[in-house]
Tab-separated table of C-alpha atoms in Angstrom:
chain	number	residue	atom	x	y	z
A	1	MET	CA	86.347	136.656	161.937
A	2	LEU	CA	82.628	136.522	161.138
A	3	VAL	CA	83.123	139.184	158.452
A	4	ARG	CA	85.811	137.108	156.739
A	5	VAL	CA	83.583	134.030	156.827
A	6	ARG	CA	80.684	135.965	155.278
A	7	VAL	CA	82.898	137.384	152.525
A	8	PHE	CA	84.254	133.890	151.800
A	9	LEU	CA	80.738	132.390	151.638
A	10	THR	CA	79.572	135.214	149.387
A	11	LEU	CA	82.440	134.591	146.937
A	12	ILE	CA	81.662	130.871	146.863
A	13	SER	CA	77.984	131.622	146.164
A	14	LEU	CA	78.888	133.918	143.263
A	15	VAL	CA	81.227	131.321	141.737
A	16	LEU	CA	78.561	128.632	141.977
A	17	ALA	CA	75.940	130.950	140.543
A	18	PHE	CA	78.051	131.747	137.457
A	19	SER	CA	79.045	128.108	136.992
A	20	ILE	CA	75.475	126.786	136.899
A	21	THR	CA	73.887	129.699	135.059
A	22	PRO	CA	73.524	128.671	131.389
A	23	VAL	CA	75.655	130.725	129.045
A	24	PRO	CA	74.011	131.371	125.681
A	25	ASP	CA	75.816	129.674	122.784
A	26	ILE	CA	77.362	131.912	120.196
A	27	ALA	CA	76.016	130.058	117.178
A	28	GLU	CA	77.845	130.457	113.949
A	29	SER	CA	75.688	131.438	111.047
A	30	LYS	CA	75.338	128.680	108.464
A	31	ARG	CA	74.652	128.880	104.769
A	32	ARG	CA	72.466	126.073	103.508
A	33	ILE	CA	70.539	126.029	100.255
A	34	SER	CA	68.315	123.367	98.705
A	35	VAL	CA	66.827	122.794	95.281
A	36	THR	CA	63.633	120.938	94.349
A	37	PRO	CA	63.368	118.593	92.542
A	38	GLY	CA	66.760	116.918	92.797
A	39	THR	CA	66.578	115.361	89.323
A	40	PHE	CA	64.855	115.867	85.988
A	41	GLU	CA	64.401	113.295	83.233
A	42	PHE	CA	63.292	114.177	79.717
A	43	SER	CA	62.680	111.966	76.690
A	44	VAL	CA	62.394	114.112	73.574
A	45	PRO	CA	63.257	113.997	69.865
A	46	ALA	CA	66.216	115.943	68.502
A	47	GLY	CA	65.595	119.549	67.540
A	48	THR	CA	62.928	120.156	70.168
A	49	GLU	CA	62.787	122.457	73.180
A	50	VAL	CA	61.679	121.694	76.739
A	51	SER	CA	61.408	123.915	79.780
A	52	ASN	CA	60.802	123.641	83.505
A	53	SER	CA	61.890	125.306	86.735
A	54	PHE	CA	63.800	124.751	89.970
A	55	LEU	CA	62.633	125.851	93.404
A	56	VAL	CA	65.641	127.191	95.292
A	57	SER	CA	65.359	127.687	99.064
A	58	ASN	CA	67.573	129.337	101.658
A	59	GLU	CA	67.406	126.952	104.611
A	60	GLY	CA	70.211	128.662	106.518
A	61	ASP	CA	70.018	131.402	109.122
A	62	GLU	CA	71.556	134.258	107.146
A	63	ASN	CA	70.732	136.134	103.985
A	64	ILE	CA	72.624	135.185	100.830
A	65	SER	CA	73.173	137.910	98.259
A	66	HIS	CA	74.784	135.873	95.477
A	67	ILE	CA	73.718	132.329	94.532
A	68	PHE	CA	75.213	131.674	91.118
A	69	VAL	CA	73.511	129.224	88.743
A	70	TYR	CA	75.476	127.305	86.097
A	71	ALA	CA	75.305	124.038	84.141
A	72	THR	CA	78.197	121.544	83.898
A	73	ASN	CA	79.068	118.554	81.764
A	74	VAL	CA	79.548	115.278	83.636
A	75	ARG	CA	82.809	113.423	82.991
A	76	LEU	CA	84.360	110.339	84.568
A	77	ASN	CA	88.007	109.855	85.441
A	78	ARG	CA	89.796	106.478	85.241
A	79	LYS	CA	88.574	105.520	88.710
A	80	GLY	CA	84.963	106.260	87.828
A	81	VAL	CA	84.768	109.416	89.944
A	82	GLU	CA	82.569	112.128	88.481
A	83	ARG	CA	83.957	115.537	87.689
A	84	TYR	CA	81.958	118.534	86.566
A	85	ASP	CA	83.291	120.750	83.787
A	86	LEU	CA	81.951	124.068	82.624
A	87	PRO	CA	81.251	124.085	78.869
A	88	ARG	CA	84.097	125.567	76.834
A	89	PRO	CA	83.518	127.766	73.775
A	90	GLU	CA	85.706	125.529	71.585
A	91	GLU	CA	83.902	122.355	72.696
A	92	PRO	CA	81.602	120.750	70.076
A	93	LEU	CA	77.968	121.456	70.845
A	94	LEU	CA	76.883	117.841	70.389
A	95	SER	CA	79.284	116.610	73.094
A	96	SER	CA	78.436	119.375	75.574
A	97	PRO	CA	74.843	118.993	76.849
A	98	ALA	CA	75.503	121.737	79.416
A	99	SER	CA	75.578	124.145	76.442
A	100	TRP	CA	71.982	123.211	75.611
A	101	ILE	CA	70.673	124.660	78.881
A	102	TYR	CA	69.675	128.308	79.259
A	103	ILE	CA	69.059	129.630	82.768
A	104	LYS	CA	66.496	132.369	83.429
A	105	VAL	CA	66.733	133.937	86.892
A	106	PRO	CA	63.867	136.165	88.167
A	107	ASP	CA	65.932	139.333	87.686
A	108	PRO	CA	67.751	139.138	84.303
A	109	THR	CA	70.027	142.054	85.252
A	110	LYS	CA	71.704	139.974	87.962
A	111	ILE	CA	74.619	138.508	86.088
A	112	ILE	CA	78.381	138.605	86.697
A	113	GLY	CA	80.892	137.173	84.268
A	114	ASN	CA	78.108	135.489	82.220
A	115	PHE	CA	76.894	133.721	85.393
A	116	PRO	CA	73.345	134.610	86.493
A	117	PHE	CA	72.635	134.746	90.229
A	118	ILE	CA	69.802	135.203	92.691
A	119	ASP	CA	69.605	136.558	96.224
A	120	LEU	CA	67.657	134.884	99.017
A	121	VAL	CA	66.885	136.047	102.525
A	122	ALA	CA	66.857	133.397	105.241
A	123	GLY	CA	63.844	131.104	104.871
A	124	ASP	CA	62.890	132.445	101.452
A	125	SER	CA	62.474	130.534	98.148
A	126	LYS	CA	62.563	131.524	94.493
A	127	ARG	CA	61.861	129.806	91.203
A	128	VAL	CA	64.537	129.639	88.530
A	129	ASP	CA	63.383	128.715	85.037
A	130	PHE	CA	65.416	126.869	82.444
A	131	ILE	CA	65.086	125.943	78.785
A	132	ILE	CA	66.760	123.006	77.037
A	133	ARG	CA	67.253	123.398	73.297
A	134	ILE	CA	68.197	120.058	71.743
A	135	PRO	CA	70.362	120.443	68.618
A	136	PRO	CA	68.687	118.991	65.506
A	137	GLN	CA	71.813	116.921	64.737
A	138	ALA	CA	72.055	115.390	68.225
A	139	PRO	CA	72.363	111.572	67.952
A	140	PRO	CA	69.901	109.384	69.890
A	141	GLY	CA	70.879	108.281	73.376
A	142	ASP	CA	71.380	109.501	76.937
A	143	TYR	CA	73.002	112.772	77.947
A	144	SER	CA	73.578	114.040	81.488
A	145	THR	CA	74.303	117.437	82.954
A	146	ILE	CA	74.186	118.942	86.430
A	147	VAL	CA	72.972	122.451	87.235
A	148	PHE	CA	74.656	123.839	90.344
A	149	PHE	CA	73.444	126.540	92.733
A	150	GLU	CA	76.452	127.914	94.552
A	151	ALA	CA	76.631	130.650	97.182
A	152	ARG	CA	79.683	132.887	96.859
A	153	GLU	CA	80.967	136.031	98.492
A	154	LEU	CA	82.121	138.702	96.100
A	155	ASP	CA	85.799	139.571	96.226
A	156	SER	CA	87.224	142.793	94.871
A	157	ARG	CA	90.170	140.870	93.408
A	158	THR	CA	88.028	138.439	91.370
A	159	LYS	CA	84.817	138.612	89.425
A	160	LEU	CA	82.979	135.793	91.158
A	161	GLY	CA	84.658	135.699	94.539
A	162	THR	CA	85.505	132.735	96.725
A	163	VAL	CA	83.311	129.714	97.383
A	164	VAL	CA	81.705	129.895	100.820
A	165	GLY	CA	80.725	126.247	100.960
A	166	ALA	CA	77.021	126.231	100.160
A	167	ARG	CA	76.428	124.361	96.922
A	168	VAL	CA	73.738	122.011	95.699
A	169	GLY	CA	73.143	120.447	92.294
A	170	CYS	CA	70.261	119.110	90.237
A	171	ARG	CA	70.935	116.279	87.775
A	172	ILE	CA	69.234	116.529	84.390
A	173	LYS	CA	69.076	113.394	82.250
A	174	ILE	CA	68.052	113.823	78.617
A	175	ARG	CA	67.190	110.880	76.392
A	176	ILE	CA	67.035	111.815	72.738
A	177	GLN	CA	64.596	109.513	71.039
A	178	GLY	CA	65.653	107.332	68.139
A	179	GLU	CA	67.579	104.118	67.642
A	180	ILE	CA	68.780	102.819	71.010
A	181	PHE	CA	71.608	100.305	71.160
A	182	GLU	CA	73.285	98.654	74.141
A	183	ASN	CA	76.886	97.522	74.089
A	184	LEU	CA	78.262	96.524	77.492
A	185	SER	CA	81.439	94.530	77.931
A	186	VAL	CA	83.955	93.446	80.565
A	187	GLN	CA	87.484	94.024	79.296
A	188	LYS	CA	91.063	93.312	80.329
A	189	ILE	CA	90.521	91.074	83.340
A	190	GLN	CA	93.970	90.801	84.906
A	191	VAL	CA	94.854	88.092	87.429
A	192	ASN	CA	98.064	86.188	88.160
A	193	ARG	CA	98.383	82.932	86.226
A	194	MET	CA	99.345	81.212	89.471
A	195	VAL	CA	97.816	82.338	92.769
A	196	ILE	CA	99.458	81.215	96.008
A	197	GLY	CA	97.173	81.210	99.026
A	198	ASN	CA	93.513	82.154	99.304
A	199	SER	CA	93.646	85.798	98.100
A	200	VAL	CA	93.229	86.679	94.428
A	201	PRO	CA	94.049	90.265	93.315
A	202	TYR	CA	92.205	91.340	90.180
A	203	GLU	CA	91.694	94.268	87.808
A	204	PHE	CA	89.197	94.781	84.993
A	205	ILE	CA	87.314	97.402	82.976
A	206	LEU	CA	83.536	97.716	82.620
A	207	ALA	CA	82.883	99.472	79.312
A	208	ASN	CA	79.652	100.944	77.968
A	209	ASN	CA	80.001	101.537	74.240
A	210	GLY	CA	76.241	101.902	73.792
A	211	ASN	CA	74.291	105.148	73.591
A	212	ILE	CA	72.261	104.812	76.807
A	213	ASP	CA	73.234	104.830	80.492
A	214	VAL	CA	73.090	101.574	82.436
A	215	GLN	CA	72.726	100.894	86.143
A	216	GLY	CA	73.235	97.572	87.919
A	217	ASN	CA	75.065	95.514	90.544
A	218	LEU	CA	78.609	94.267	90.045
A	219	PHE	CA	79.953	90.954	91.404
A	220	VAL	CA	83.183	88.960	91.319
A	221	ARG	CA	83.246	85.217	92.019
A	222	ILE	CA	85.703	82.335	92.111
A	223	SER	CA	84.645	78.893	90.899
A	224	ASN	CA	86.175	75.623	89.773
A	225	LEU	CA	85.979	74.367	86.213
A	226	LYS	CA	82.784	72.450	86.995
A	227	GLY	CA	81.031	75.692	87.935
A	228	ARG	CA	80.993	75.218	91.715
A	229	VAL	CA	81.166	78.664	93.333
A	230	LEU	CA	83.965	78.924	95.891
A	231	ALA	CA	83.533	82.613	96.768
A	232	GLU	CA	81.413	85.560	95.664
A	233	GLN	CA	81.771	89.243	96.455
A	234	LYS	CA	79.599	92.232	95.564
A	235	ILE	CA	82.019	94.896	94.404
A	236	GLN	CA	79.536	97.732	94.192
A	237	LYS	CA	75.797	98.243	94.408
A	238	ASN	CA	73.981	100.481	91.934
A	239	VAL	CA	76.899	100.954	89.568
A	240	TYR	CA	75.952	103.752	87.163
A	241	ILE	CA	77.893	103.794	83.922
A	242	TYR	CA	77.229	106.541	81.431
A	243	ALA	CA	76.889	105.973	77.702
A	244	LYS	CA	80.268	105.762	75.928
A	245	SER	CA	82.275	105.588	79.147
A	246	ARG	CA	84.519	103.111	80.980
A	247	LEU	CA	84.983	102.251	84.645
A	248	ASN	CA	88.131	100.690	86.122
A	249	PHE	CA	87.850	98.303	89.069
A	250	SER	CA	90.448	96.553	91.189
A	251	GLY	CA	90.453	94.618	94.439
A	252	VAL	CA	91.061	91.309	96.167
A	253	ILE	CA	88.682	88.387	96.625
A	254	LYS	CA	89.361	85.667	99.210
A	255	SER	CA	88.215	82.060	99.429
A	256	GLU	CA	88.928	79.542	102.179
A	257	LYS	CA	87.793	76.784	99.779
A	258	MET	CA	90.279	77.581	97.045
A	259	GLY	CA	92.086	74.238	97.073
A	260	PHE	CA	94.570	73.143	94.434
A	261	GLY	CA	94.138	73.125	90.681
A	262	PRO	CA	92.668	75.194	87.849
A	263	ARG	CA	90.167	77.861	88.906
A	264	LYS	CA	88.477	80.785	87.230
A	265	ILE	CA	87.576	84.277	88.338
A	266	GLU	CA	84.339	85.592	86.885
A	267	VAL	CA	82.941	89.132	86.652
A	268	LEU	CA	79.152	89.509	86.616
A	269	PHE	CA	77.174	92.687	85.970
A	270	LYS	CA	73.431	92.341	86.665
A	271	TYR	CA	71.256	95.068	85.170
A	272	GLU	CA	68.015	95.802	83.310
A	273	ASN	CA	68.197	96.357	79.576
A	274	ALA	CA	66.412	99.106	77.655
A	275	ARG	CA	63.236	96.960	77.557
A	276	GLY	CA	63.235	96.562	81.335
A	277	GLN	CA	64.269	92.895	81.240
A	278	PRO	CA	66.966	91.517	83.572
A	279	GLU	CA	70.331	90.814	81.984
A	280	VAL	CA	73.594	89.345	83.270
A	281	LEU	CA	76.910	90.208	81.634
A	282	LYS	CA	79.638	87.611	82.351
A	283	LYS	CA	83.297	87.188	81.571
A	284	SER	CA	85.937	84.971	83.188
A	285	VAL	CA	89.633	84.072	83.057
A	286	SER	CA	91.423	80.988	84.428
A	287	PHE	CA	94.316	80.627	86.850
A	288	ILE	CA	96.061	77.912	88.878
A	289	SER	CA	95.435	77.854	92.610
A	290	LEU	CA	98.292	76.719	94.835
A	291	PRO	CA	97.570	76.428	98.588
A	292	LEU	CA	100.206	77.730	100.965
A	293	TYR	CA	100.900	74.319	102.508
A	294	ILE	CA	101.667	72.854	99.067
A	295	PHE	CA	103.826	75.857	98.248
A	296	TYR	CA	105.800	75.498	101.495
A	297	ALA	CA	106.030	71.726	101.065
A	298	GLY	CA	107.390	72.327	97.570
A	299	LEU	CA	109.954	74.740	98.948
A	300	VAL	CA	111.046	72.201	101.545
A	301	PHE	CA	111.217	69.428	98.922
A	302	PHE	CA	113.171	71.659	96.548
A	303	SER	CA	115.554	72.619	99.371
A	304	VAL	CA	116.078	68.955	100.246
A	305	ILE	CA	116.805	68.142	96.594
A	306	ILE	CA	119.340	70.973	96.389
A	307	LEU	CA	121.017	69.808	99.604
A	308	PHE	CA	121.089	66.210	98.370
A	309	VAL	CA	122.558	67.227	95.011
A	310	SER	CA	125.098	69.475	96.720
A	311	PHE	CA	126.068	66.659	99.121
A	312	SER	CA	126.394	64.178	96.222
A	313	ILE	CA	128.558	66.542	94.212
A	314	ASP	CA	130.704	67.286	97.243
A	315	THR	CA	131.133	63.534	97.949
A	316	ARG	CA	132.121	62.833	94.345
A	317	LEU	CA	134.608	65.672	94.350
A	318	LYS	CA	136.149	64.353	97.544
A	319	LYS	CA	136.459	60.828	96.049
A	320	LYS	CA	138.059	62.227	92.911
A	321	GLY	CA	140.423	64.240	95.083
A	322	GLU	CA	141.464	61.152	97.057
A	323	THR	CA	141.955	59.178	93.844
A	324	PHE	CA	144.047	61.960	92.379
A	325	LYS	CA	146.251	62.102	95.524
A	326	GLN	CA	146.829	58.309	95.418
A	327	GLU	CA	147.827	58.469	91.744
A	328	VAL	CA	150.278	61.288	92.441
A	329	ARG	CA	151.898	59.296	95.279
A	330	GLN	CA	152.384	56.248	93.031
């Protein structure tokens, strides 16, 4: 009996010992790269050449053998979301600032499919030089490109392999000196001519037909014809709109003070112009506000009118029917 008790106690002790003894975590290796600085800004005349360098660091816990470096053009879709396109051979040089950038990795022999790459052991850093050659015919204004550093694993089936998930970019903004012109506008504000209730759906376009980028804050407000503000809403903070691009916006603004009568919805874009002075771009359209209680009261009134008219017509038809019956009997 005592032997069984001892064996039982020993088993319990072992179970407790394994349950409280810390088990080392099996950490998954992570690939994480960084680039310094995160942005570059240059202001140069057309036909010139500028150069600088990135500092690329491997902040992960494993060595990376292939970090490809490539420049992309920045485009915007209809919703204002950026997409990054590699320059195409058939694309005009003046509309493809990514084609102006030439990457120089430390080892020039490390290139696959026209894409240069570097290798970094964990915790190591390397400098990657670049040169920007501005075409002599490039018009004045702002141009943007992003240089990406992307870790990939080589695959025997493809030249570059599959993306592993470690990618970081550096934005390069180039202002070509010369005549600068700003041309911002709010276009195609769409709102119902009659709005029932306190919610106003809207759509509009913010267009930049100038040759420089603009950044600012975007607001929508509702006011009466005397200018009294009934509601105001900040749509987006730090809206960045590239030169010669358009952004589409849509949403709903609510006001508990809407009331009844003519109202206007106004779009405001607050920004700094090229001289650093504050500017406010405004545009508005009018609509008729109809509170719900008036709308429902109108429905009830209209229903009563229809019932009254129907009852009157029915009564007249009955009278005519009785008259007709009496004439037939005579």
